[in-house]
Tab-separated table of C-alpha atoms and ligand atoms in Angstrom:
chain	number	residue	atom	x	y	z
A	6	MET	CA	51.503	-9.165	-23.940
A	7	ARG	CA	52.773	-8.362	-28.067
A	8	CYS	CA	49.736	-7.445	-30.547
A	9	HIS	CA	48.061	-9.854	-32.458
A	10	TYR	CA	48.682	-8.064	-35.514
A	11	CYS	CA	52.171	-6.711	-35.670
A	12	ASP	CA	54.704	-7.258	-33.456
A	13	ARG	CA	54.431	-4.058	-30.779
A	14	ASP	CA	53.929	-4.357	-27.389
A	15	ALA	CA	50.389	-4.907	-26.887
A	16	ASP	CA	48.861	-1.194	-25.434
A	17	VAL	CA	45.400	-3.182	-24.358
A	18	ALA	CA	43.681	-7.047	-24.642
A	19	VAL	CA	40.397	-6.953	-26.395
A	20	GLU	CA	38.149	-10.439	-26.599
A	21	LYS	CA	38.536	-11.912	-30.606
A	22	ASP	CA	35.697	-14.520	-31.521
A	23	GLY	CA	36.031	-15.224	-27.675
A	24	VAL	CA	39.475	-15.183	-27.161
A	25	LYS	CA	41.588	-12.590	-25.691
A	26	VAL	CA	43.711	-11.356	-27.401
A	27	GLY	CA	46.713	-8.087	-27.199
A	28	VAL	CA	46.492	-5.437	-29.537
A	29	CYS	CA	48.284	-2.245	-29.707
A	30	GLU	CA	46.466	1.142	-29.569
A	31	GLU	CA	47.221	1.374	-33.642
A	32	HIS	CA	45.916	-1.443	-34.163
A	33	PHE	CA	42.848	-1.399	-31.255
A	34	GLN	CA	41.632	1.972	-32.523
A	35	GLU	CA	41.639	-0.227	-36.369
A	36	GLN	CA	39.121	-3.174	-34.928
A	37	MET	CA	37.011	-0.112	-33.126
A	38	GLU	CA	36.331	0.958	-36.141
A	39	GLU	CA	35.166	-1.999	-37.644
A	40	LEU	CA	32.714	-3.108	-34.479
A	41	SER	CA	31.522	0.911	-34.589
A	42	ASP	CA	27.883	-0.812	-35.247
A	43	SER	CA	28.306	-2.555	-31.757
A	44	ASP	CA	27.125	-1.644	-28.211
A	45	ALA	CA	29.800	-3.252	-27.038
A	46	LEU	CA	32.379	-0.794	-28.491
A	47	GLU	CA	30.347	2.043	-26.612
A	48	ASN	CA	30.895	-0.506	-23.097
A	49	LEU	CA	34.392	-0.699	-24.171
A	50	ARG	CA	35.645	2.792	-24.722
A	51	GLU	CA	33.891	4.171	-21.287
A	52	GLU	CA	35.675	0.934	-19.584
A	53	LEU	CA	39.093	1.849	-21.687
A	54	ASP	CA	38.894	5.253	-21.018
A	55	ILE	CA	40.432	5.714	-24.680
A	56	ASP	CA	39.932	9.441	-25.172
A	57	GLY	CA	41.613	9.968	-21.579
A	58	ALA	CA	44.277	7.898	-21.921
A	59	GLU	CA	48.118	8.824	-23.249
B	121	ZN	ZN1	49.776	-3.877	-33.929
């Protein structure tokens, strides 16, 4: 899967407007910052264990 925002390989898949899209780690973190007010963010972080990922 390819990143939705650039041409790199996607590291994770996220749901955007009901559609799953791939994003690279850099763009994933950008999206997370935009979503920082959302409870879904916390759930997603726990699910993906972002802090522990290389
Ligand atoms: Zn990207």
